[in-house]
Tab-separated table of C-alpha atoms and ligand atoms in Angstrom:
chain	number	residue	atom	x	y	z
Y	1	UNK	CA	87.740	68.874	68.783
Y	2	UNK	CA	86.015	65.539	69.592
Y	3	UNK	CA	88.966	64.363	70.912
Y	4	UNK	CA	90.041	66.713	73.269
Y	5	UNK	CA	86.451	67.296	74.372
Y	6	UNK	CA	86.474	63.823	75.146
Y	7	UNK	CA	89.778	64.103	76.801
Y	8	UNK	CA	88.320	66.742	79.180
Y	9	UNK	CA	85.281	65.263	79.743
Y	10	UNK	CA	87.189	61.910	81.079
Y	11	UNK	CA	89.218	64.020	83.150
Y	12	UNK	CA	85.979	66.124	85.089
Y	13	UNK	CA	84.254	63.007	85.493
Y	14	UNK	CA	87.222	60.827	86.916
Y	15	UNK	CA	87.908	64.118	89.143
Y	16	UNK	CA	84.150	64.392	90.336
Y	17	UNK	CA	84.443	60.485	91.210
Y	18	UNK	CA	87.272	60.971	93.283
Y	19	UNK	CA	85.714	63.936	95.383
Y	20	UNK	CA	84.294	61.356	97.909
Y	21	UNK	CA	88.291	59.976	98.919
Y	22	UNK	CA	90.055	63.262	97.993
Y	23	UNK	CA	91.707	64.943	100.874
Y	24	UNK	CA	89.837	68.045	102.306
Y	25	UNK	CA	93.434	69.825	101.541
Y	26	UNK	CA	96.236	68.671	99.313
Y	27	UNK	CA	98.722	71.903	98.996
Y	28	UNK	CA	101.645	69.376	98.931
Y	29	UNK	CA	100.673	67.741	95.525
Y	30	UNK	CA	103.801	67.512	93.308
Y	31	UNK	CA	103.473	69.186	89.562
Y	32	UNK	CA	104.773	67.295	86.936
Y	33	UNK	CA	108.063	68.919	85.949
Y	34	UNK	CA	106.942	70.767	82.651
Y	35	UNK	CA	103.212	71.034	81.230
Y	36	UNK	CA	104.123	68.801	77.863
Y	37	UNK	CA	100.730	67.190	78.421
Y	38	UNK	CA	98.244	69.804	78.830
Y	39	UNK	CA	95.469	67.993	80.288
Y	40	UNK	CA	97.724	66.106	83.047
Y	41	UNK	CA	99.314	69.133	83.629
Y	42	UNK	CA	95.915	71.003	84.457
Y	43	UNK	CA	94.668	67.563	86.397
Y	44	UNK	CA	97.298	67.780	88.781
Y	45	UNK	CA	97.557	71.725	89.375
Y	46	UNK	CA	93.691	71.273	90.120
Y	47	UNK	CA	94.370	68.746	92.463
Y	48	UNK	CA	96.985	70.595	94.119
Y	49	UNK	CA	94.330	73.150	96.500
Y	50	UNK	CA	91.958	73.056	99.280
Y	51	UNK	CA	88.976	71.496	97.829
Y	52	UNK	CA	85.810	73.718	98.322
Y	53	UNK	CA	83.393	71.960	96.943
Y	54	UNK	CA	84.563	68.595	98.383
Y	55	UNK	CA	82.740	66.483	101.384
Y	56	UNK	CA	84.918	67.474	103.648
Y	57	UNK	CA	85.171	70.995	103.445
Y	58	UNK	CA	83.693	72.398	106.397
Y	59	UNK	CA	86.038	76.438	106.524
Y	60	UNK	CA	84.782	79.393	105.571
Y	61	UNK	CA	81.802	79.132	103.687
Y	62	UNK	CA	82.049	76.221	101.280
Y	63	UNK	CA	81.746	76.481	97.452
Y	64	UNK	CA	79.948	74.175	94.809
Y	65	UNK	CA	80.985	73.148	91.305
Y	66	UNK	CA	77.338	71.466	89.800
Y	67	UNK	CA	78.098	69.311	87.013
Y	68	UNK	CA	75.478	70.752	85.044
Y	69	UNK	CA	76.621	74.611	85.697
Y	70	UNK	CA	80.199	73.418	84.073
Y	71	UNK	CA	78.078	71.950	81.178
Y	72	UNK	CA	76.375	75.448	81.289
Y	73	UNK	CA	79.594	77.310	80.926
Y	74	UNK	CA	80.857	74.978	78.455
Y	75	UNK	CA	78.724	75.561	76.091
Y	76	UNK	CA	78.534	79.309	76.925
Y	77	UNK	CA	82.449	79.658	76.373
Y	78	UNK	CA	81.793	78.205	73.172
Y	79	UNK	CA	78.734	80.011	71.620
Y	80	UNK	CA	79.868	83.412	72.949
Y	81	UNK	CA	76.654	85.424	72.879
Y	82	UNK	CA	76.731	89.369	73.442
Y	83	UNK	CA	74.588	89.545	76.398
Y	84	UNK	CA	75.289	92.733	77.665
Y	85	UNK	CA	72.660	94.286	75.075
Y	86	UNK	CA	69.232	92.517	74.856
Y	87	UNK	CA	68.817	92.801	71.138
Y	88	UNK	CA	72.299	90.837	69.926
Y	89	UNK	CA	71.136	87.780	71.953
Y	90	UNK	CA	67.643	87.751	73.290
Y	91	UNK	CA	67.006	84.405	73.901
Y	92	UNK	CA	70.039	84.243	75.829
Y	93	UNK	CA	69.021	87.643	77.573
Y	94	UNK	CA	65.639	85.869	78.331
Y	95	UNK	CA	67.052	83.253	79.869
Y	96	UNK	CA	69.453	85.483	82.215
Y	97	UNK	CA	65.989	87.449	82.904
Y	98	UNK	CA	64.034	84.227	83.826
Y	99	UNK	CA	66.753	83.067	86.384
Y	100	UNK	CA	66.770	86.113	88.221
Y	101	UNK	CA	63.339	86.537	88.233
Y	102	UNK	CA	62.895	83.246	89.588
Y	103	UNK	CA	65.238	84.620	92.289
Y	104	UNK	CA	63.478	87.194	92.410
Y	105	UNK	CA	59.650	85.626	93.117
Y	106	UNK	CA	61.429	83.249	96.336
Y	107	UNK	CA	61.794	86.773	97.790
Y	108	UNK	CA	58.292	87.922	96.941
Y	109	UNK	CA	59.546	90.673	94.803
Y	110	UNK	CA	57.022	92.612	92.795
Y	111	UNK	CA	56.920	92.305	88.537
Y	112	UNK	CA	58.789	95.916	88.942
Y	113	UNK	CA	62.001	94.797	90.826
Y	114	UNK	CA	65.087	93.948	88.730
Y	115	UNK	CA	68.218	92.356	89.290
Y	116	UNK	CA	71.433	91.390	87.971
Y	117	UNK	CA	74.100	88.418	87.820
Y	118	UNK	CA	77.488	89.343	89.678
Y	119	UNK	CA	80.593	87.722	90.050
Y	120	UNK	CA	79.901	87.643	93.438
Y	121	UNK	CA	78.346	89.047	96.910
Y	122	UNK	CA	80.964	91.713	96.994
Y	123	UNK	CA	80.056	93.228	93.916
Y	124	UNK	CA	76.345	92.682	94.377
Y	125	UNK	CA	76.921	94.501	97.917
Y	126	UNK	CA	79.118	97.190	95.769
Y	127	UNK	CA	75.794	97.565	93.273
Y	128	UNK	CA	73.582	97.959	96.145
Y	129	UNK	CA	75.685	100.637	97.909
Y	130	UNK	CA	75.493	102.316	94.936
Y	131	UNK	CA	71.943	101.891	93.998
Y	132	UNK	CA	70.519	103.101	97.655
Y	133	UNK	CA	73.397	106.194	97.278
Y	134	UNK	CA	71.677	106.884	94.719
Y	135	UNK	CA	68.043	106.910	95.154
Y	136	UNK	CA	68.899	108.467	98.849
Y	137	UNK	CA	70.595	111.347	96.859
Y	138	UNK	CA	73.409	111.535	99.183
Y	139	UNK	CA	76.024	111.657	96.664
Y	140	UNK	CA	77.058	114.826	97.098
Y	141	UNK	CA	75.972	115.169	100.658
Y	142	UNK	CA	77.292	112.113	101.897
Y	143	UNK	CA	74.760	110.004	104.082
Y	144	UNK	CA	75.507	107.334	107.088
Y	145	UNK	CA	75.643	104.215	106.301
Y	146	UNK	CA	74.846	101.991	109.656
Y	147	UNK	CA	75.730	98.326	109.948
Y	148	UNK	CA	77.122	96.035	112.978
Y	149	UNK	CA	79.943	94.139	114.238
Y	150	UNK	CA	79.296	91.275	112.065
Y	151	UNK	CA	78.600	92.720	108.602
Y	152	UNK	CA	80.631	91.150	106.005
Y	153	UNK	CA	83.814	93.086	105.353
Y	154	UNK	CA	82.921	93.860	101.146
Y	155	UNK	CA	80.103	95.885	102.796
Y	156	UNK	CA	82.394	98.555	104.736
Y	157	UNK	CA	84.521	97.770	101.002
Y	158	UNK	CA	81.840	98.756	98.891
Y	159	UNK	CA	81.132	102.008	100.830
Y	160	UNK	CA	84.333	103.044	100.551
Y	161	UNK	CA	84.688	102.195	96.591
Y	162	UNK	CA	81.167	103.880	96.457
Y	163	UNK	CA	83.149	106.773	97.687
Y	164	UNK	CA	81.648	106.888	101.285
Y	165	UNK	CA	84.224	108.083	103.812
Y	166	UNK	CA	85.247	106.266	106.662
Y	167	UNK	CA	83.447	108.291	109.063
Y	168	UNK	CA	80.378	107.628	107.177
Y	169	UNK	CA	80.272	103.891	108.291
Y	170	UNK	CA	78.557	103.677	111.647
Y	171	UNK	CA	78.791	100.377	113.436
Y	172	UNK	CA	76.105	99.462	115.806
Y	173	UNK	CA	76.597	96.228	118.731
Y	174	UNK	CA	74.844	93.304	118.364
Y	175	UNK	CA	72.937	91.744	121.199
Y	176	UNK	CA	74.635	88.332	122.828
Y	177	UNK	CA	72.603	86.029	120.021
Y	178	UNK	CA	75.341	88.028	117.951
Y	179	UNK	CA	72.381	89.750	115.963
Y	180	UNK	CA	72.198	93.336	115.066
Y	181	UNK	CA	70.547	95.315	118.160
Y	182	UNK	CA	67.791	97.224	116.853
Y	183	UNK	CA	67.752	99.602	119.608
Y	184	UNK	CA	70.871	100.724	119.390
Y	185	UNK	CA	70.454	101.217	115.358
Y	186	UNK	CA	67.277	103.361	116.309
Y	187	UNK	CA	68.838	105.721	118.857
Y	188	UNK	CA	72.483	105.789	116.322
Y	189	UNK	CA	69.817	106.867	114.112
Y	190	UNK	CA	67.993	109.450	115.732
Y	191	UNK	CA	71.542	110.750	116.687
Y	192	UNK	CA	72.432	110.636	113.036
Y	193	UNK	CA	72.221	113.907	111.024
Y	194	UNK	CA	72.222	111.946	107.668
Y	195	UNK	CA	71.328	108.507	108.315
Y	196	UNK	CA	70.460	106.479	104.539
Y	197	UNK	CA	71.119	103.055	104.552
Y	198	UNK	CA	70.870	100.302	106.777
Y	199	UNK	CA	72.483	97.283	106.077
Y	200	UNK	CA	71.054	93.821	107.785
Y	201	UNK	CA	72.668	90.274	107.415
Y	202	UNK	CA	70.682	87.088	106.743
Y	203	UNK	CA	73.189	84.802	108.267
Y	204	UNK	CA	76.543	86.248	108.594
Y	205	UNK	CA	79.892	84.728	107.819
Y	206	UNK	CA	81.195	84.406	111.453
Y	207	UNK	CA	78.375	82.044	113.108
Y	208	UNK	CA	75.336	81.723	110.385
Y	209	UNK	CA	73.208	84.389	112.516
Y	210	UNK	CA	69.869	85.853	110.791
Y	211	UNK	CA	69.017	89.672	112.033
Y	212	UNK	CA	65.746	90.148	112.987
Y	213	UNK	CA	64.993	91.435	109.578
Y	214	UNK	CA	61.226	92.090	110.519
Y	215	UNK	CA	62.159	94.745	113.067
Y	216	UNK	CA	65.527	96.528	110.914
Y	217	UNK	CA	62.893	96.582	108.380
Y	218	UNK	CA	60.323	98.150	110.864
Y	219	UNK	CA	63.351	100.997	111.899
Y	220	UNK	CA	63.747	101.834	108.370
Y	221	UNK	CA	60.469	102.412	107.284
Y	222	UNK	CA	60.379	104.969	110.366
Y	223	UNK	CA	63.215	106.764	109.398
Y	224	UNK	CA	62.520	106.461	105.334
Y	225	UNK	CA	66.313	104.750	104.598
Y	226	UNK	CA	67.562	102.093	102.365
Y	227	UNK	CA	67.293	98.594	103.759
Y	228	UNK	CA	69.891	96.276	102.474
Y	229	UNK	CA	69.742	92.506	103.248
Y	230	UNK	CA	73.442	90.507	102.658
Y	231	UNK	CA	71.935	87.322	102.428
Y	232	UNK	CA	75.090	86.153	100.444
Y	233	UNK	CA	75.548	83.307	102.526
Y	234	UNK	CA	72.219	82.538	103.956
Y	235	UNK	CA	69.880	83.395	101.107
Y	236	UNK	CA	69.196	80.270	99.519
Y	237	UNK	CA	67.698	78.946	103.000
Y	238	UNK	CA	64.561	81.048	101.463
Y	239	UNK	CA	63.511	78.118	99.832
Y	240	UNK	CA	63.437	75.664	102.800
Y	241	UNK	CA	60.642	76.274	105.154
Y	242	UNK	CA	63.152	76.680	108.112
Y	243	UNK	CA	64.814	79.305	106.225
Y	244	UNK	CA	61.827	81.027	105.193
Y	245	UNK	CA	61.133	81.526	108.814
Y	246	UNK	CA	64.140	82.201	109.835
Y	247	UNK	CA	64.485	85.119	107.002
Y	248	UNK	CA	61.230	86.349	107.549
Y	249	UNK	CA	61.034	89.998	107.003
Y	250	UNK	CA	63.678	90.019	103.939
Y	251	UNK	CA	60.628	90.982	101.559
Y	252	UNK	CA	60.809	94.011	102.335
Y	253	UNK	CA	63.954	94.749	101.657
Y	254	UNK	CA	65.072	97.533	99.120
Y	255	UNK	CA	67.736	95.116	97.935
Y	256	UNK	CA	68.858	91.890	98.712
Y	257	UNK	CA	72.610	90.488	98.040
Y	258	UNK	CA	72.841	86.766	97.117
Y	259	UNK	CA	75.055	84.382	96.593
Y	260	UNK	CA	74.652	81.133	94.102
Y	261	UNK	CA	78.046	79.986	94.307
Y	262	UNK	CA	77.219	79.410	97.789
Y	263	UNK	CA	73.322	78.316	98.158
Y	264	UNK	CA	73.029	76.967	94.639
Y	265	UNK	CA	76.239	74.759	94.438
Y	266	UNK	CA	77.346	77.045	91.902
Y	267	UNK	CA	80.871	77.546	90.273
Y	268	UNK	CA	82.605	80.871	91.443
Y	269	UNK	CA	81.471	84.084	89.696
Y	270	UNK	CA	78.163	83.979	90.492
Y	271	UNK	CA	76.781	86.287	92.948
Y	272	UNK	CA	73.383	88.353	92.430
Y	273	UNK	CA	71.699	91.507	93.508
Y	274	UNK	CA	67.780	91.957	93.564
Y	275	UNK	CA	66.270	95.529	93.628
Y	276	UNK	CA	62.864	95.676	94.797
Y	277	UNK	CA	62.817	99.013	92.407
Y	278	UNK	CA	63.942	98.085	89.163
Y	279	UNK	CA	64.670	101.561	88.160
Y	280	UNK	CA	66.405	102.621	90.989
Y	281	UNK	CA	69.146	99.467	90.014
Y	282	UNK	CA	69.107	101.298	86.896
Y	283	UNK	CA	69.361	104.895	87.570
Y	284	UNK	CA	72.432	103.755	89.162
Y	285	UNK	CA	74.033	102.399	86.723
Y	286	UNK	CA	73.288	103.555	83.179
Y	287	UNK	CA	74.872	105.936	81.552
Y	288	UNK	CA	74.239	106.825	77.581
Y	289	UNK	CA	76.530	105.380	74.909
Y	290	UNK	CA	75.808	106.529	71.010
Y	291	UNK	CA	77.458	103.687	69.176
Y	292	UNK	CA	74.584	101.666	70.816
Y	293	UNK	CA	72.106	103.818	69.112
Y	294	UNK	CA	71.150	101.352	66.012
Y	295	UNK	CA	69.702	98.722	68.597
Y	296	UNK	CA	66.162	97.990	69.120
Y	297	UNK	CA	63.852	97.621	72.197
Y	298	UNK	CA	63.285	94.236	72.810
Y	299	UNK	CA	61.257	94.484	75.682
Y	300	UNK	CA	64.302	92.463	77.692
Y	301	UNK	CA	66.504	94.601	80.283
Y	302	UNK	CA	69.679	95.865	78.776
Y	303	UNK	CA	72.328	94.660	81.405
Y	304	UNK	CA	75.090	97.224	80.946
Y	305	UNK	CA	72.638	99.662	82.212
Y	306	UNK	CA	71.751	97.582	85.282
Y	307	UNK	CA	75.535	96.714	86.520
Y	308	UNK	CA	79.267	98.518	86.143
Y	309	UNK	CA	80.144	96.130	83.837
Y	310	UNK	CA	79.227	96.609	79.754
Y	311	UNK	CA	81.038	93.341	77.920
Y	312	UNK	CA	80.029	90.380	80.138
Y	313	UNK	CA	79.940	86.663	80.945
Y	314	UNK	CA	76.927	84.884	79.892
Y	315	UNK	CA	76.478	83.649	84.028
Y	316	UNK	CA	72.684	82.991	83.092
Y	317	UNK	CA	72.750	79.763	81.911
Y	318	UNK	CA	74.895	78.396	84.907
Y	319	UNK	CA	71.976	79.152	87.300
Y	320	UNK	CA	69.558	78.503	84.621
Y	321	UNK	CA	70.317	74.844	83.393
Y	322	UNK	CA	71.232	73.234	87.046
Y	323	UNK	CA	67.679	75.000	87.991
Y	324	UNK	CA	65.591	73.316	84.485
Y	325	UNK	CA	67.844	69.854	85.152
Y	326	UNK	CA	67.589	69.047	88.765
Y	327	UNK	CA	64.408	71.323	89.650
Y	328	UNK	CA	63.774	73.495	92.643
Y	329	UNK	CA	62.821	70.642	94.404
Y	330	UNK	CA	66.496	69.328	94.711
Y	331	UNK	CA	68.055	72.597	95.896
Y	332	UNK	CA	65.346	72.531	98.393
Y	333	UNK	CA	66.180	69.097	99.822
Y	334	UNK	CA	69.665	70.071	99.769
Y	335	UNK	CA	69.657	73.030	101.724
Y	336	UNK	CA	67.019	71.283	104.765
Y	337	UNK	CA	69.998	68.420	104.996
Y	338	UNK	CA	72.557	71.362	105.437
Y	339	UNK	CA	70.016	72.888	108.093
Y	340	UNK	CA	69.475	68.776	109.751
Y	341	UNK	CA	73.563	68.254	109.764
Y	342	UNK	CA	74.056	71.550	111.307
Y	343	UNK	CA	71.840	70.511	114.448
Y	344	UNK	CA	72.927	67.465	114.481
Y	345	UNK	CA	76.790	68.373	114.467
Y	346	UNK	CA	75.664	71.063	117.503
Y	347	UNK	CA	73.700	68.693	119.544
Y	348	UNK	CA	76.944	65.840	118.985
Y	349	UNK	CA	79.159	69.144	120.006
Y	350	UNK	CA	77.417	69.431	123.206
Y	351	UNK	CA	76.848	65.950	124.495
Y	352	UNK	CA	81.060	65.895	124.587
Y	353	UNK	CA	80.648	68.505	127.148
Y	354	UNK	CA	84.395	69.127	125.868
Y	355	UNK	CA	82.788	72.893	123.863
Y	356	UNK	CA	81.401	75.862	124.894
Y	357	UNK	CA	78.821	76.298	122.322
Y	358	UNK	CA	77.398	79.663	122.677
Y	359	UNK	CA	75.002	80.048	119.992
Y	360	UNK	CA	72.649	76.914	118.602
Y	361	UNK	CA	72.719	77.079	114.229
Y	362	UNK	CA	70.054	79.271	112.554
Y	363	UNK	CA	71.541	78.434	109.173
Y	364	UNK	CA	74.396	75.858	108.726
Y	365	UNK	CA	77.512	77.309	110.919
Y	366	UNK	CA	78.075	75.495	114.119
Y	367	UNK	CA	80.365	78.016	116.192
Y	368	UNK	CA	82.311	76.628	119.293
Y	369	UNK	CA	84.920	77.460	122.055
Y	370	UNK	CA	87.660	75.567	123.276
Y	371	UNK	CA	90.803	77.086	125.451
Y	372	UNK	CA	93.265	74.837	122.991
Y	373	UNK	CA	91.369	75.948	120.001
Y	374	UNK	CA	94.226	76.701	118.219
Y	375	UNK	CA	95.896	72.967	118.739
Y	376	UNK	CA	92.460	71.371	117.779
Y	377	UNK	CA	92.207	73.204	114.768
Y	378	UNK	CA	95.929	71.622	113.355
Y	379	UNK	CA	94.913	68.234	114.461
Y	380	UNK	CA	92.189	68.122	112.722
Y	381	UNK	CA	92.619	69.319	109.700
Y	382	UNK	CA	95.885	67.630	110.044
Y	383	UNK	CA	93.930	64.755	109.164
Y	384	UNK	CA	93.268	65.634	105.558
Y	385	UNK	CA	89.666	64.235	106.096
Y	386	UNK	CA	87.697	67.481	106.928
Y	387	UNK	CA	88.933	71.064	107.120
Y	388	UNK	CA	87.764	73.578	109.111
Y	389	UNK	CA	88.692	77.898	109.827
Y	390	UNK	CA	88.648	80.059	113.053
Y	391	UNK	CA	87.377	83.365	113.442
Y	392	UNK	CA	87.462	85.531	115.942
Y	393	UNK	CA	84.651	86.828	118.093
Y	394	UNK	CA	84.145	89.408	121.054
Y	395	UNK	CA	88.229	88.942	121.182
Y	396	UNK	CA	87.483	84.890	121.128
Y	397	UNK	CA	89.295	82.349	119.081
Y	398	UNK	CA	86.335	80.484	117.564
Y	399	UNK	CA	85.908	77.318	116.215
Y	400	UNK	CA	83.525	76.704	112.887
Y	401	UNK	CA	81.891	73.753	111.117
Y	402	UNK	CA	80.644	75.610	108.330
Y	403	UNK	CA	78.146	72.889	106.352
Y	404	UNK	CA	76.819	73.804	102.470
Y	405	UNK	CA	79.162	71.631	100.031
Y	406	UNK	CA	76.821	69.598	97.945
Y	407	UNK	CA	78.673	66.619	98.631
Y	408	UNK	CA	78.973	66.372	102.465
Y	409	UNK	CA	76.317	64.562	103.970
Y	410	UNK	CA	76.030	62.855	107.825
Y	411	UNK	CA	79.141	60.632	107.117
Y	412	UNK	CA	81.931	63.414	107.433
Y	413	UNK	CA	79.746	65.856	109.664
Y	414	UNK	CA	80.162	62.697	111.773
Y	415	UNK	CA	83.481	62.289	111.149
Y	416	UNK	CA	84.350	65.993	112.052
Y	417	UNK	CA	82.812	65.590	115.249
Y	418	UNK	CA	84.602	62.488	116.097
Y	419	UNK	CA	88.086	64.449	115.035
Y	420	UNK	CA	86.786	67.434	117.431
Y	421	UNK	CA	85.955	64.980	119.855
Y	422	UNK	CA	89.434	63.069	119.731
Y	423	UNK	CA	91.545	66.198	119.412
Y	424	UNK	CA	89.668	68.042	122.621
Y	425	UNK	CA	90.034	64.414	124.942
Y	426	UNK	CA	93.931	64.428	124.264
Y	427	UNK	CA	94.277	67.883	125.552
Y	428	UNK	CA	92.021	67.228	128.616
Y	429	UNK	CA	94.227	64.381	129.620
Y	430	UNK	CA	97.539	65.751	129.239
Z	1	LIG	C1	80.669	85.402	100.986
Z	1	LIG	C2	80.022	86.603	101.546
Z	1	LIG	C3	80.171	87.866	100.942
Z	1	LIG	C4	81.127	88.101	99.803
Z	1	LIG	O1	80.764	87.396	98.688
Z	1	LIG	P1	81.840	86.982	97.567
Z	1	LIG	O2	81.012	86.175	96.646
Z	1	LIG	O3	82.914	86.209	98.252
Z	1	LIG	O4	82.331	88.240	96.959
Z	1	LIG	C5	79.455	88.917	101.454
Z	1	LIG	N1	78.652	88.758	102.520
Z	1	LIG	C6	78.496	87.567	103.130
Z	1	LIG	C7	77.567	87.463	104.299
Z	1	LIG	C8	79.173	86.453	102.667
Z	1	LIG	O5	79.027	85.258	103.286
């Protein structure tokens, strides 16, 4: 056991080394013929991806990997606690409880709120659709469900799984700052003959944008619905004072969808949802089961009656150890040098006077146009040094630096730019 532990261990640490000289993408890596050595077999089909977590990872919305978080799961993976039931592992349970309610307190959340560790924003999203169908009573009746042009996709998903129909999704414009126009969820409201849940984004996937949260918040209240926050992406900002500004208004959120494989450098699978009522998380998803009947009260929360899921992964300890190790203080300084390289990528952007930059960064997306987007896209990431996704908005091809790897820092933001740069001059002088 020794040995192959220590086998492993030489392998995640040589791998972690090489992160900083690693291409961004490496799809072309050749296998080794058959898998007679495990370990070099799984080195090299690990090395053969996009790297997510790597410095120069700047698509979609970049992952994390902590070191300590794969210690985490190591050792989960080989206790295997029951932590699905509060009695068969409580200190385990308590620790699961004490990460989310850390969570929890950045959003100001009373003692009373409750949430639970998902795989992911989509199934904290699919929780929270359930939770405000729920508590809104519209399960039967249906209900509208109102969000805008640049909701995440899982949260038009979730409706539907939550067995919303199609024509129960109402999606409101957004204003030219790309955030959700209040307005125009106020009077799709008042024309509304069910309106329940209103669903807000605290820095959406496309461009990084924060909805005035204050204000949806204000419009729900009015009208007595469910306000969801999908902070998935942005969430983690909370603990930066930027971010807390820029969120302001989340608190009062019914529910909030997070996501610590983004924010916290986190491996993948592990997503949250925070309930600002506790019970109403819980009315939603427990459902009796005798065989459970010998266990005692432990004055812990039971997860299989806060989530879909009964048998689960321990994901506590993952958010729980990289938060005890490397302190709050870390993920805070992390975050405010995403938030710094994001301005400073825009403002390098715009002295080219080669982009149309259209919106400045709330969060840590720099979005950009260019007429030869498309070309500039395949030279750079051509490169191998950074790699970077497209979108598409208002009909617009769309160019992204999307900044929250861990391990990119001024260097390749500066290097990016310089590719950009490089790439947009050749086309101007053909
Ligand atoms: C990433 C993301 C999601 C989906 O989360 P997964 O963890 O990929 O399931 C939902 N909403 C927003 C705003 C996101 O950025």
């Amino acid at each position: 056991m020794r040995a192959l532990g220590n086998d492993v261990l030489d392998f995640v640490v040589d791998f972690i080394e090489a992160r900083a000289t690693a291409p961004a993408v490496d799809l072309d890596h050749p296998l080794p013929a058959d898998a007679h050595d495990v370990i070099d077999y799984v080195k090299h089909a690990a090395a053969k991806a996009a790297d997510p977590a790597g410095p120069g990872y700047l698509a979609y919305i970049p992952g994390g990997g902590l070191y300590t978080a794969a210690l985490a799961d190591f050792i989960t993976a080989a206790v295997n606690r029951y932590t699905t039931v509060a009695a068969l592992a409580p200190a385990f349970v308590a620790i699961e409880q004490q990460a989310i309610r850390w969570i929890a307190d950045l959003f100001d959340y009373p003692p009373t709120a409750q949430g639970i560790l998902t795989t992911g924003g989509s199934m904290a999203n699919f929780s929270a659709i359930v939770t405000a169908r729920e508590a809104r009573n519209t399960r039967s009746g249906g209900g509208t469900i109102f969000v805008d042009d640049q909701t995440h996709h899982s949260v038009t998903k979730a409706a539907g799984l939550a067995g919303f129909p199609s024509d129960a999704i109402r999606v409101v414009p957004t204003d030219a700052a790309l955030r959700l126009d209040v307005d125009a969820l106020e009077d799709a409201i008042k024309n509304d003959k069910q309106p329940a849940i209103i669903v807000a984004s605290a820095g959406t996937t496309n461009t990084g944008t924060v909805d005035d949260l204050d204000a949806a918040a204000d419009v729900a209240q009015r009208h007595g619905l469910w306000f969801h926050v999908d902070a998935a992406y942005g969430g983690f900002f909370q603990l930066t004072e930027r971010g807390r500004q820029r969120l302001h208004g989340i608190e009062r959120a019914d529910s909030i969808t997070l996501d610590p494989h983004k924010g916290m450098f986190l491996p993948y699978g592990t997503g949250c949802l925070i309930v600002r009522d506790g019970n109403a998380l819980r009315r939603a998803h427990s459902a009796g089961a005798e065989y459970l009947q010998d266990l005692p009260d432990v004055g812990l929360p039971n997860f299989a009656e806060y989530s879909p899921e009964l048998s689960r992964a321990f994901r506590g300890l993952r958010v729980w150890l990289p938060l005890q190790m490397h302190g709050p203080d870390a993920f805070r300084q992390a975050l405010d040098e995403k938030l710094d390289l994001a301005r400073h990528a825009y403002d390098r952007l715009q002295a080219t006077e080669l982009f149309e930059l259209p919106w400045s960064p709330e969060l840590s997306v720099v979005a950009f146009h260019h007429p030869d987007g498309r070309r500039i896209l395949d030279d750079v990431n051509r490169s191998g040094r950074v790699f970077l996704s497209s979108t598409t908005i208002r009909g617009r091809h769309t160019l992204r630096i999307a900044i929250l790897s861990h391990r990119t820092h001024q260097d390749r933001v500066d290097e990016a730019v310089d590719l950009l740069e490089k790439a947009a001059s050749e086309w101007r002088s053909e």
